[in-house]
mmCIF file of C-alpha atoms in Angstrom:
data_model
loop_
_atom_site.group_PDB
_atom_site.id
_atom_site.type_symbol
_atom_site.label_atom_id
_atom_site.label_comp_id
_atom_site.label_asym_id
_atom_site.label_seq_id
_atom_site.Cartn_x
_atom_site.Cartn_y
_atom_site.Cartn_z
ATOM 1 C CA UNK A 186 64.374 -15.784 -15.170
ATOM 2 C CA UNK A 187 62.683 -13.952 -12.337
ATOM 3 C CA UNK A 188 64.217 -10.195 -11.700
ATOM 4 C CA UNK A 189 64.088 -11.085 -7.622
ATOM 5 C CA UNK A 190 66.585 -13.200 -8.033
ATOM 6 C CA UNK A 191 69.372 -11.176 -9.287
ATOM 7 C CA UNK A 192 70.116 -8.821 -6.956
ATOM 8 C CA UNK A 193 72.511 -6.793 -9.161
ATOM 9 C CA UNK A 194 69.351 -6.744 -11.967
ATOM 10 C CA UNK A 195 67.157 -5.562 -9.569
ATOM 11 C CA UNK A 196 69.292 -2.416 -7.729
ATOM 12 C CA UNK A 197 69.957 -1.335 -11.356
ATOM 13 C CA UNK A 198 66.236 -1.090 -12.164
ATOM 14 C CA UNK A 199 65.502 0.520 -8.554
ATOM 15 C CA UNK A 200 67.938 3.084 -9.676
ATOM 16 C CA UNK A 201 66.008 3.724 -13.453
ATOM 17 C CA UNK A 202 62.685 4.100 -11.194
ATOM 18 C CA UNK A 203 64.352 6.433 -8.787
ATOM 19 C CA UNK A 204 65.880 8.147 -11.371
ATOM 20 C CA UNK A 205 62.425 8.408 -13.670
ATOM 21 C CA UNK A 206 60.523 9.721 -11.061
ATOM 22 C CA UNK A 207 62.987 12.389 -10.086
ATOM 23 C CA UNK A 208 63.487 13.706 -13.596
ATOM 24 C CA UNK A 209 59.305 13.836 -13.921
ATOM 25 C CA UNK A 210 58.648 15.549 -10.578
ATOM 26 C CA UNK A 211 61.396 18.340 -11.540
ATOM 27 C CA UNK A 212 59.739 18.418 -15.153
ATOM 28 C CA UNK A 213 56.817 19.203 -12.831
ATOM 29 C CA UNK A 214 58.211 21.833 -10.239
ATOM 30 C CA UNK A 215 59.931 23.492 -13.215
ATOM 31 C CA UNK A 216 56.273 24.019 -15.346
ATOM 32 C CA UNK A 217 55.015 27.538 -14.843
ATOM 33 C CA UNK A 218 51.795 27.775 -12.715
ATOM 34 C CA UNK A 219 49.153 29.695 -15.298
ATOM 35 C CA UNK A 220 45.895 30.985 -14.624
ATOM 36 C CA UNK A 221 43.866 33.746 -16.266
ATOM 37 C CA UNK A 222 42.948 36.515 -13.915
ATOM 38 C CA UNK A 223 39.631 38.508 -13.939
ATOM 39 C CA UNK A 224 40.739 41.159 -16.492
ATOM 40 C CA UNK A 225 41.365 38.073 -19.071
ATOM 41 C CA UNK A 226 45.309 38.027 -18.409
ATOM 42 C CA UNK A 227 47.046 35.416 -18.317
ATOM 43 C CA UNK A 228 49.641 35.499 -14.693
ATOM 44 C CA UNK A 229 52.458 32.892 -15.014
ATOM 45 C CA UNK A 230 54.562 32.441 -11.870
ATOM 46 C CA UNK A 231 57.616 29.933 -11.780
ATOM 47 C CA UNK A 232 56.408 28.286 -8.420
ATOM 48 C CA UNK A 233 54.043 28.394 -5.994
ATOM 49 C CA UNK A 234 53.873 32.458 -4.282
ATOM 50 C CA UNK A 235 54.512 32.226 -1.124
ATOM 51 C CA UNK A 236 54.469 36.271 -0.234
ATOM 52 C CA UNK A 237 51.405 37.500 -1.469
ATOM 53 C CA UNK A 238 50.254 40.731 -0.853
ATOM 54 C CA UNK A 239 46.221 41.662 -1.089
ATOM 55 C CA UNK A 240 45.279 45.167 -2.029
ATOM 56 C CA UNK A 241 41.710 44.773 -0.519
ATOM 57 C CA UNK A 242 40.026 43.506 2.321
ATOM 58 C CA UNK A 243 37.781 41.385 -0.047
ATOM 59 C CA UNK A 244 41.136 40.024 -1.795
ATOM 60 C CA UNK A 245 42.415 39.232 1.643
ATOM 61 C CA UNK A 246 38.958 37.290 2.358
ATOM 62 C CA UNK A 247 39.300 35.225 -1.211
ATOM 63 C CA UNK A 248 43.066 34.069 -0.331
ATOM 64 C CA UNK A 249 42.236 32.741 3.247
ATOM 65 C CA UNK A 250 39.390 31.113 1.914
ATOM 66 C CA UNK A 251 41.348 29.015 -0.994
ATOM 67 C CA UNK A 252 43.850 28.331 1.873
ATOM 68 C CA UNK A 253 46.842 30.714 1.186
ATOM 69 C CA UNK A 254 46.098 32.443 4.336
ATOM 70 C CA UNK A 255 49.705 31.494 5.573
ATOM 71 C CA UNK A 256 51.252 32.872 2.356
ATOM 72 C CA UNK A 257 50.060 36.560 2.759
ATOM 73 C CA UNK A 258 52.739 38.808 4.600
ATOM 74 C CA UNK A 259 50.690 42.279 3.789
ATOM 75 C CA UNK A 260 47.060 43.564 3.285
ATOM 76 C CA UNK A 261 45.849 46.857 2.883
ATOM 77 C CA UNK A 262 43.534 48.901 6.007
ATOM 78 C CA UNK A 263 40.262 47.255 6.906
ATOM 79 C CA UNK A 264 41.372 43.550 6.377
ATOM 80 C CA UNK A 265 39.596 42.351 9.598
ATOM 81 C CA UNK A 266 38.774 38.620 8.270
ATOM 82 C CA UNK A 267 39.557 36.114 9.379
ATOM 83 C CA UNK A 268 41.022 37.306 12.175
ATOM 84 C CA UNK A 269 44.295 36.313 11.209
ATOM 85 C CA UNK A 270 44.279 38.929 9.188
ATOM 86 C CA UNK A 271 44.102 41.853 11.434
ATOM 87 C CA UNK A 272 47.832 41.036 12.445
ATOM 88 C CA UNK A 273 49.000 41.730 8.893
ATOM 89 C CA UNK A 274 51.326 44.661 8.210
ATOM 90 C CA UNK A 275 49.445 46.962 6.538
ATOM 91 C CA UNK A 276 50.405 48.512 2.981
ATOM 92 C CA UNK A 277 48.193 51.724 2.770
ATOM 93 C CA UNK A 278 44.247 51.633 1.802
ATOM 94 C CA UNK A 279 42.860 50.260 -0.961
ATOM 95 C CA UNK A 280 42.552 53.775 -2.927
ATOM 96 C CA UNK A 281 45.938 55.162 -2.186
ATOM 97 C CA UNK A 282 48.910 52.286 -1.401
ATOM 98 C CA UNK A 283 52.160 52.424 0.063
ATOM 99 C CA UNK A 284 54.445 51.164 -2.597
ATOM 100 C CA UNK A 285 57.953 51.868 -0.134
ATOM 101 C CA UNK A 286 55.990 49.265 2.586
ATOM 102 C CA UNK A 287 54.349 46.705 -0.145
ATOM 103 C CA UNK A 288 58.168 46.798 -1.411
ATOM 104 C CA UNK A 289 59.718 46.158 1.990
ATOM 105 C CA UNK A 290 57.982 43.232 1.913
ATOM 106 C CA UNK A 291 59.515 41.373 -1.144
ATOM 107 C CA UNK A 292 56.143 40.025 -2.458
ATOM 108 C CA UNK A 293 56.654 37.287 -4.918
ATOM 109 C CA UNK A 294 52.193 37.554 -6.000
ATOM 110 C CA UNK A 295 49.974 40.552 -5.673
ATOM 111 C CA UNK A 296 46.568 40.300 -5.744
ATOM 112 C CA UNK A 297 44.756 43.463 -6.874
ATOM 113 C CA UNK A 298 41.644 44.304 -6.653
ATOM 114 C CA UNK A 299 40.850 45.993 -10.751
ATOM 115 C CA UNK A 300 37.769 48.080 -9.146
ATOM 116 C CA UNK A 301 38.981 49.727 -6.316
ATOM 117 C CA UNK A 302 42.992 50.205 -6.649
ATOM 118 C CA UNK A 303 44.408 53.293 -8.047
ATOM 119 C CA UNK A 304 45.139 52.007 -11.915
ATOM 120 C CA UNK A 305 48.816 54.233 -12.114
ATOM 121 C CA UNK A 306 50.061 52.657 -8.758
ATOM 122 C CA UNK A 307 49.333 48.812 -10.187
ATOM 123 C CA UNK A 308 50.817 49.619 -13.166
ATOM 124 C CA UNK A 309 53.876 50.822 -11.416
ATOM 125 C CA UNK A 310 54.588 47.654 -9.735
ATOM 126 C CA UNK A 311 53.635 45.406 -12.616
ATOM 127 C CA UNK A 312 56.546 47.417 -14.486
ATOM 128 C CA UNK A 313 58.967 46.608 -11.938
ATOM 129 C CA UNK A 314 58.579 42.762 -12.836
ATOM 130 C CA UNK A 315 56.455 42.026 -10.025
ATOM 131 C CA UNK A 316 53.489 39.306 -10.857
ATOM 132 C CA UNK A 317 49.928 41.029 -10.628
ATOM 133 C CA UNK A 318 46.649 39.214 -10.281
ATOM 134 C CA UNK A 319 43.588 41.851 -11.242
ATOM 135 C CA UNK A 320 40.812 40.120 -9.019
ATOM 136 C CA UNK A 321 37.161 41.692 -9.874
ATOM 137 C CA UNK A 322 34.282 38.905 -8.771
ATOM 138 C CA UNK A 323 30.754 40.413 -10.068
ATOM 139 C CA UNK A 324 28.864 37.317 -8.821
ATOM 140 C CA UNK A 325 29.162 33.713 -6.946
ATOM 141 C CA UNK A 326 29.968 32.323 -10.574
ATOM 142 C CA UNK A 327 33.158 34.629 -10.534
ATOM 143 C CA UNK A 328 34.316 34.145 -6.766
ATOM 144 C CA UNK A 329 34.319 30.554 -7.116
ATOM 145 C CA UNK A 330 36.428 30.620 -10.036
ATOM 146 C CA UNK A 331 38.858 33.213 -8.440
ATOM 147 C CA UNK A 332 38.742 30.622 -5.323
ATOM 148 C CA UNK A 333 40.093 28.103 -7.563
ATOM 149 C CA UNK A 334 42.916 30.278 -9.589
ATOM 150 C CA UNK A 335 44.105 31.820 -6.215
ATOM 151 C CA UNK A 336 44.471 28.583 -4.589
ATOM 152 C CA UNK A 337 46.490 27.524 -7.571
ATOM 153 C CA UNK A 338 49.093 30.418 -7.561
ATOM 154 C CA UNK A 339 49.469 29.878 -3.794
ATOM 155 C CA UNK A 340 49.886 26.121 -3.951
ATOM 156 C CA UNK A 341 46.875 25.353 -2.442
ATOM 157 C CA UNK A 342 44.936 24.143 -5.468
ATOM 158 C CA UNK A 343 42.724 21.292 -3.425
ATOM 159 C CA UNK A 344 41.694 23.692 -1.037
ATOM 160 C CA UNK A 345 40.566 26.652 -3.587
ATOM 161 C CA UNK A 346 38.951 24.268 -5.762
ATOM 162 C CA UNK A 347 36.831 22.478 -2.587
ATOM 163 C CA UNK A 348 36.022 25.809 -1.228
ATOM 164 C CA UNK A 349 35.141 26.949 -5.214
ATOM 165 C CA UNK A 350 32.494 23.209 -4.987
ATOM 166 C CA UNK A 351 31.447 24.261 -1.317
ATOM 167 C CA UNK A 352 30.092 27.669 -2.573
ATOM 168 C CA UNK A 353 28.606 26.607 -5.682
ATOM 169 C CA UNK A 354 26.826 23.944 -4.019
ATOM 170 C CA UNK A 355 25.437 26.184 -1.509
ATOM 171 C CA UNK A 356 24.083 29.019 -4.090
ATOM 172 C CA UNK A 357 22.403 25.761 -6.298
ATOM 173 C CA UNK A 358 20.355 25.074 -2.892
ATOM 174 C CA UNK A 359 19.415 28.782 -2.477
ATOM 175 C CA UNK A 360 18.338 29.238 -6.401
ATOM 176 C CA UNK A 361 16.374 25.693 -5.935
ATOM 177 C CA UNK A 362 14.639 26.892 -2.050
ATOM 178 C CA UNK A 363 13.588 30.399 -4.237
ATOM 179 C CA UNK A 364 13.192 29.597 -7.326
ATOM 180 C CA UNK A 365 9.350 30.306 -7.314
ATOM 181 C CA UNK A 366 9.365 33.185 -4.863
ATOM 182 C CA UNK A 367 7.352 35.861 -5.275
ATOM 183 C CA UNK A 368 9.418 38.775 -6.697
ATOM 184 C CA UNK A 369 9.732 42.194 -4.052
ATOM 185 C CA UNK A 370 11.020 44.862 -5.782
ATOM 186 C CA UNK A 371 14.143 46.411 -3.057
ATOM 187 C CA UNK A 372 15.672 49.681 -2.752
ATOM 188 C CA UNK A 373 19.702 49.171 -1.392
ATOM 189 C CA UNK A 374 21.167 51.814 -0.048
ATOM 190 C CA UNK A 375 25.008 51.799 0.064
ATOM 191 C CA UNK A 376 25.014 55.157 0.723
ATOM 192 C CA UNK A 377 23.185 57.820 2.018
ATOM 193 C CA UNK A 378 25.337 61.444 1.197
ATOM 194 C CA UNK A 379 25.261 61.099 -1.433
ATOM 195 C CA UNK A 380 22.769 58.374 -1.934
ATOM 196 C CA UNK A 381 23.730 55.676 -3.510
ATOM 197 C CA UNK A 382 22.720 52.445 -4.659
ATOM 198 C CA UNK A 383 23.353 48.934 -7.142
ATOM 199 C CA UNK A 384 22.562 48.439 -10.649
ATOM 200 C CA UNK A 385 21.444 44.866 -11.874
ATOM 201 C CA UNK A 386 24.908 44.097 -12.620
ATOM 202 C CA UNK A 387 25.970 44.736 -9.098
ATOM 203 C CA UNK A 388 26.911 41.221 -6.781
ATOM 204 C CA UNK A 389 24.033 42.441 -4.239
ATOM 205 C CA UNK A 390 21.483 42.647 -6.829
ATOM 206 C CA UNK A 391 22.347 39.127 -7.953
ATOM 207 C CA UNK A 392 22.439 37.809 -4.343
ATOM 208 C CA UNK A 393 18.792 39.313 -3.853
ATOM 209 C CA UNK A 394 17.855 37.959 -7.504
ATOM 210 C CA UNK A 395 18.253 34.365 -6.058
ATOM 211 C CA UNK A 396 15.352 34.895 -3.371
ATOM 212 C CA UNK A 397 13.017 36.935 -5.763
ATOM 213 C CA UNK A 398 14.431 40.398 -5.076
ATOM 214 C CA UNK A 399 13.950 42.858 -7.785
ATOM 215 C CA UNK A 400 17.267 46.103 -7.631
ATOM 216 C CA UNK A 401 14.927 49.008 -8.125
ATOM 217 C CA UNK A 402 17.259 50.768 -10.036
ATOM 218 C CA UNK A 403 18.731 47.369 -12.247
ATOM 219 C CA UNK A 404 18.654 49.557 -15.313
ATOM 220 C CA UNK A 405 21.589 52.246 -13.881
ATOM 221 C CA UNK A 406 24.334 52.372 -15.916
ATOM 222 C CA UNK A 407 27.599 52.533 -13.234
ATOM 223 C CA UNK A 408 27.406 49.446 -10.648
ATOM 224 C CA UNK A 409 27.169 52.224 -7.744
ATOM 225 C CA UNK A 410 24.672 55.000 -8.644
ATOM 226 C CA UNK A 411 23.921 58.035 -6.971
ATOM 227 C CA UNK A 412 20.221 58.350 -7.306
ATOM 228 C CA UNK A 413 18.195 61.445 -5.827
ATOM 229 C CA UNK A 414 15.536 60.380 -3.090
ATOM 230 C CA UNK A 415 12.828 61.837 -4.953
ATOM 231 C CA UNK A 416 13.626 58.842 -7.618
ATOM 232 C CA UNK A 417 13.266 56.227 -4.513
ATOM 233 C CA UNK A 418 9.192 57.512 -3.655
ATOM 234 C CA UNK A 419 8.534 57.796 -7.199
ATOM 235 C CA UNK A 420 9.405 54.214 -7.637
ATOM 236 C CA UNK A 421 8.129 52.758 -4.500
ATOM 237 C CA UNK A 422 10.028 50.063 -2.939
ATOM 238 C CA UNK A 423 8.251 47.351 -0.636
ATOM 239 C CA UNK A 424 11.523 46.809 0.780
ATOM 240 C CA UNK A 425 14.712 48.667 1.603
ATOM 241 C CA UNK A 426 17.815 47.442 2.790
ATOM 242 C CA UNK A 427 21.053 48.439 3.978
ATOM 243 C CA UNK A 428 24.184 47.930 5.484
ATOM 244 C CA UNK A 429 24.892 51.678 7.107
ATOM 245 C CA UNK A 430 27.887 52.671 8.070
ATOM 246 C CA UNK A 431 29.003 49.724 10.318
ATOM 247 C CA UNK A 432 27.994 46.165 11.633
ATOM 248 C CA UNK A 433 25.250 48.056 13.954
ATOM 249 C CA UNK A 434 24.503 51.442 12.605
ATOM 250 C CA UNK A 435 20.756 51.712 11.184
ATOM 251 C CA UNK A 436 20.272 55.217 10.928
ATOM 252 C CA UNK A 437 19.913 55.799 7.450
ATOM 253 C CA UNK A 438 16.677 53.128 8.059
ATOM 254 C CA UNK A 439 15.345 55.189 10.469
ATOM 255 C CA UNK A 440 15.966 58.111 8.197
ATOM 256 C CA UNK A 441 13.031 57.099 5.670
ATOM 257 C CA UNK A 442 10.373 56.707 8.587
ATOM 258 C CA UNK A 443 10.110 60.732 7.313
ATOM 259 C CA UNK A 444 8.113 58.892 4.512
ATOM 260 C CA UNK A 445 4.823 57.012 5.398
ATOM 261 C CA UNK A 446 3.608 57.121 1.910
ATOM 262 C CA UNK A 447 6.174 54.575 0.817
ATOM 263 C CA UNK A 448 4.930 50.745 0.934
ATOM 264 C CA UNK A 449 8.450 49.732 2.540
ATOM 265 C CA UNK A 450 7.456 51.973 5.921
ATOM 266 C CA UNK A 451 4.003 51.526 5.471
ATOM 267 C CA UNK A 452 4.567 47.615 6.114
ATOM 268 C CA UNK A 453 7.925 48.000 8.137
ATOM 269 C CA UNK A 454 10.127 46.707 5.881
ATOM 270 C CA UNK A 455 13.262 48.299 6.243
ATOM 271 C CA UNK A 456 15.870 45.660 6.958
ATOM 272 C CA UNK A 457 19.552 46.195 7.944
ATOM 273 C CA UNK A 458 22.623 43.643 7.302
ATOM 274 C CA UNK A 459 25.843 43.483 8.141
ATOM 275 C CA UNK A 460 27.489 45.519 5.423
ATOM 276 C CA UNK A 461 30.757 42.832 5.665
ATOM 277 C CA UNK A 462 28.383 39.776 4.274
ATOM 278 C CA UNK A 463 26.904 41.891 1.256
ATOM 279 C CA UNK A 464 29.582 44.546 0.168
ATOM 280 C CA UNK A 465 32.892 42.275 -0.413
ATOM 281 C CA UNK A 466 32.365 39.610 -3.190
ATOM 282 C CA UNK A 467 33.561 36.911 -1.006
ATOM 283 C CA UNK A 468 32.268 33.272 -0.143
ATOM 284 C CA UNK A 469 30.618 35.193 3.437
ATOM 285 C CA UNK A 470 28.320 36.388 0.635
ATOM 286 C CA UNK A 471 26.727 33.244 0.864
ATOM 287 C CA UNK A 472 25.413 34.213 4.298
ATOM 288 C CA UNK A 473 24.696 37.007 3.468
ATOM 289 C CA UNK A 474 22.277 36.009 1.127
ATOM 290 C CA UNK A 475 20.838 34.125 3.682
ATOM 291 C CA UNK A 476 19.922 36.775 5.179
ATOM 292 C CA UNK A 477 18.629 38.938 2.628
ATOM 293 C CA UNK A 478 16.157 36.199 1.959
ATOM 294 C CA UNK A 479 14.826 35.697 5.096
ATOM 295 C CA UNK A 480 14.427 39.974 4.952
ATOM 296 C CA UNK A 481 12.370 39.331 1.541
ATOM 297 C CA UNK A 482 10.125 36.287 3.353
ATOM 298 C CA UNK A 483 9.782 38.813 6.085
ATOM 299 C CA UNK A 484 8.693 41.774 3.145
ATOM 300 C CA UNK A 485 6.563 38.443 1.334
ATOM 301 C CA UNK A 486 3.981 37.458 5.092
ATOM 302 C CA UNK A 487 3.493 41.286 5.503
ATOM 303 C CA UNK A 488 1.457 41.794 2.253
#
């Protein structure tokens, strides 16, 4: 006999489906959401967050970009992107947080940044129960990845991962555009009192590796050294960038004109970019790298 026509046999087994599929989607909602965070720990929430606080401006970059823009109710000073952002009550600076405001706002994630944030403060809110994401991205490898974990804690998994595929695909067709640049060895100044620079392991000095850009001071030990400027002549950069102290500050550039004997003002090439693209590990870094390359082309026609 066909089910259709039994009417009674076929509202029971409507009610079995119905039932089924209930009992797996709660089996579902009630499985922890687990990723691994960038300091190897493993953060378990019971649901999606859906007040997340970001303790840097880079963090704050990371979440809008895996699509949990609409789940962060606080950032910390200097979270200007996107633009969004900017609205955001504000829960201190990055190096010294206001735990009564972050509190206020009863933040069910917090994404920390594990280079920048003061250690005893993090600590003091993971010990109150709250959930704490350490995010540290060294290079476009890492950011993607944190793309994809963030978007799954915020319950926007498709969009983290396709924004995690979109940046990966876009550093493959940089490394395959440079792959046999000539190499120009570059002096990056983050810094200039104290000067300071980026060791190889440093996210800059991979974004100029992709285009042929050699970090003339790879072999430091700390990721930002202070170097003396004597150090810089002896080794002799053909190019030197920076970011200065805002979007269109290029001072410290015009600071090394003092130095003709160098072959980076000897040939002119002392390139600026916009510190926001290079000095948060975020998927803008992309564009920035753009733009370091084109510097290095610049540094390659001028030999």
């Amino acid at each position: 006999m066909t089910i259709w026509r039994h009417p009674a046999r076929l509202a029971a087994m409507a009610v079995l489906w119905l039932t089924a599929g209930t009992l797996h989607a709660q089996a579902q909602a009630d499985e922890p959401i687990c990723v691994t965070d960038d300091a190897e720990r493993e953060v378990c929430l019971d649901a999606s967050a859906t007040r997340i606080v970001a303790l840097s401006p880079g963090v704050t970059e990371l979440l809008f970009a895996a699509g949990a823009g609409e789940r962060v109710v606080g950032v910390v000073s200097f979270s200007d992107y996107p633009a969004a952002a900017e609205a955001l009550p504000r829960v201190g600076s990055y190096d010294r947080l206001d735990l009564e405001a972050l509190l206020a706002l009863d933040p069910d994630l917090i994404v920390a940044w594990a280079g920048g944030n003061p250690r005893e403060q993090v600590e003091r809110l993971a010990a109150l129960g709250l959930p704490v994401y350490f995010s540290d991205a060294g290079d476009f490898g890492a950011i993607a990845t944190s793309l994809a974990r963030l978007g799954a804690l915020a319950g926007s998994e498709a969009r983290g991962r396709a924004a995690a595929d979109r940046l990966r695909g876009e550093v493959a067709e940089l490394r395959s555009r440079y792959a046999d640049a000539a190499p120009v060895s570059v002096f990056y100044q983050v810094w200039d009192e104290p000067l300071m620079t980026v060791s190889g392991e440093h996210w800059i000095s991979r974004a100029l590796a992709l285009c042929g850009g050699e970090t003339l001071f790879a072999d430091e030990g700390p990721l930002v050294p202070r170097i003396g400027r004597e150090a810089v002549l002896a080794r002799d950069p053909e190019a030197i960038i920076t970011g200065g102290m805002g979007k269109a500050d290029s001072t410290w550039l015009e600071a090394w004109r003092d130095f003709p004997e160098l072959a980076a003002v000897r040939r002119d090439n002392l390139f600026f970019v916009d510190p926001d693209l290079v000095q948060r590990a975020t998927p803008r870094l992309v564009e920035g790298t753009r733009a370091l390359c084109a510097h290095l082309e610049a540094a390659r026609e001028r030999r």
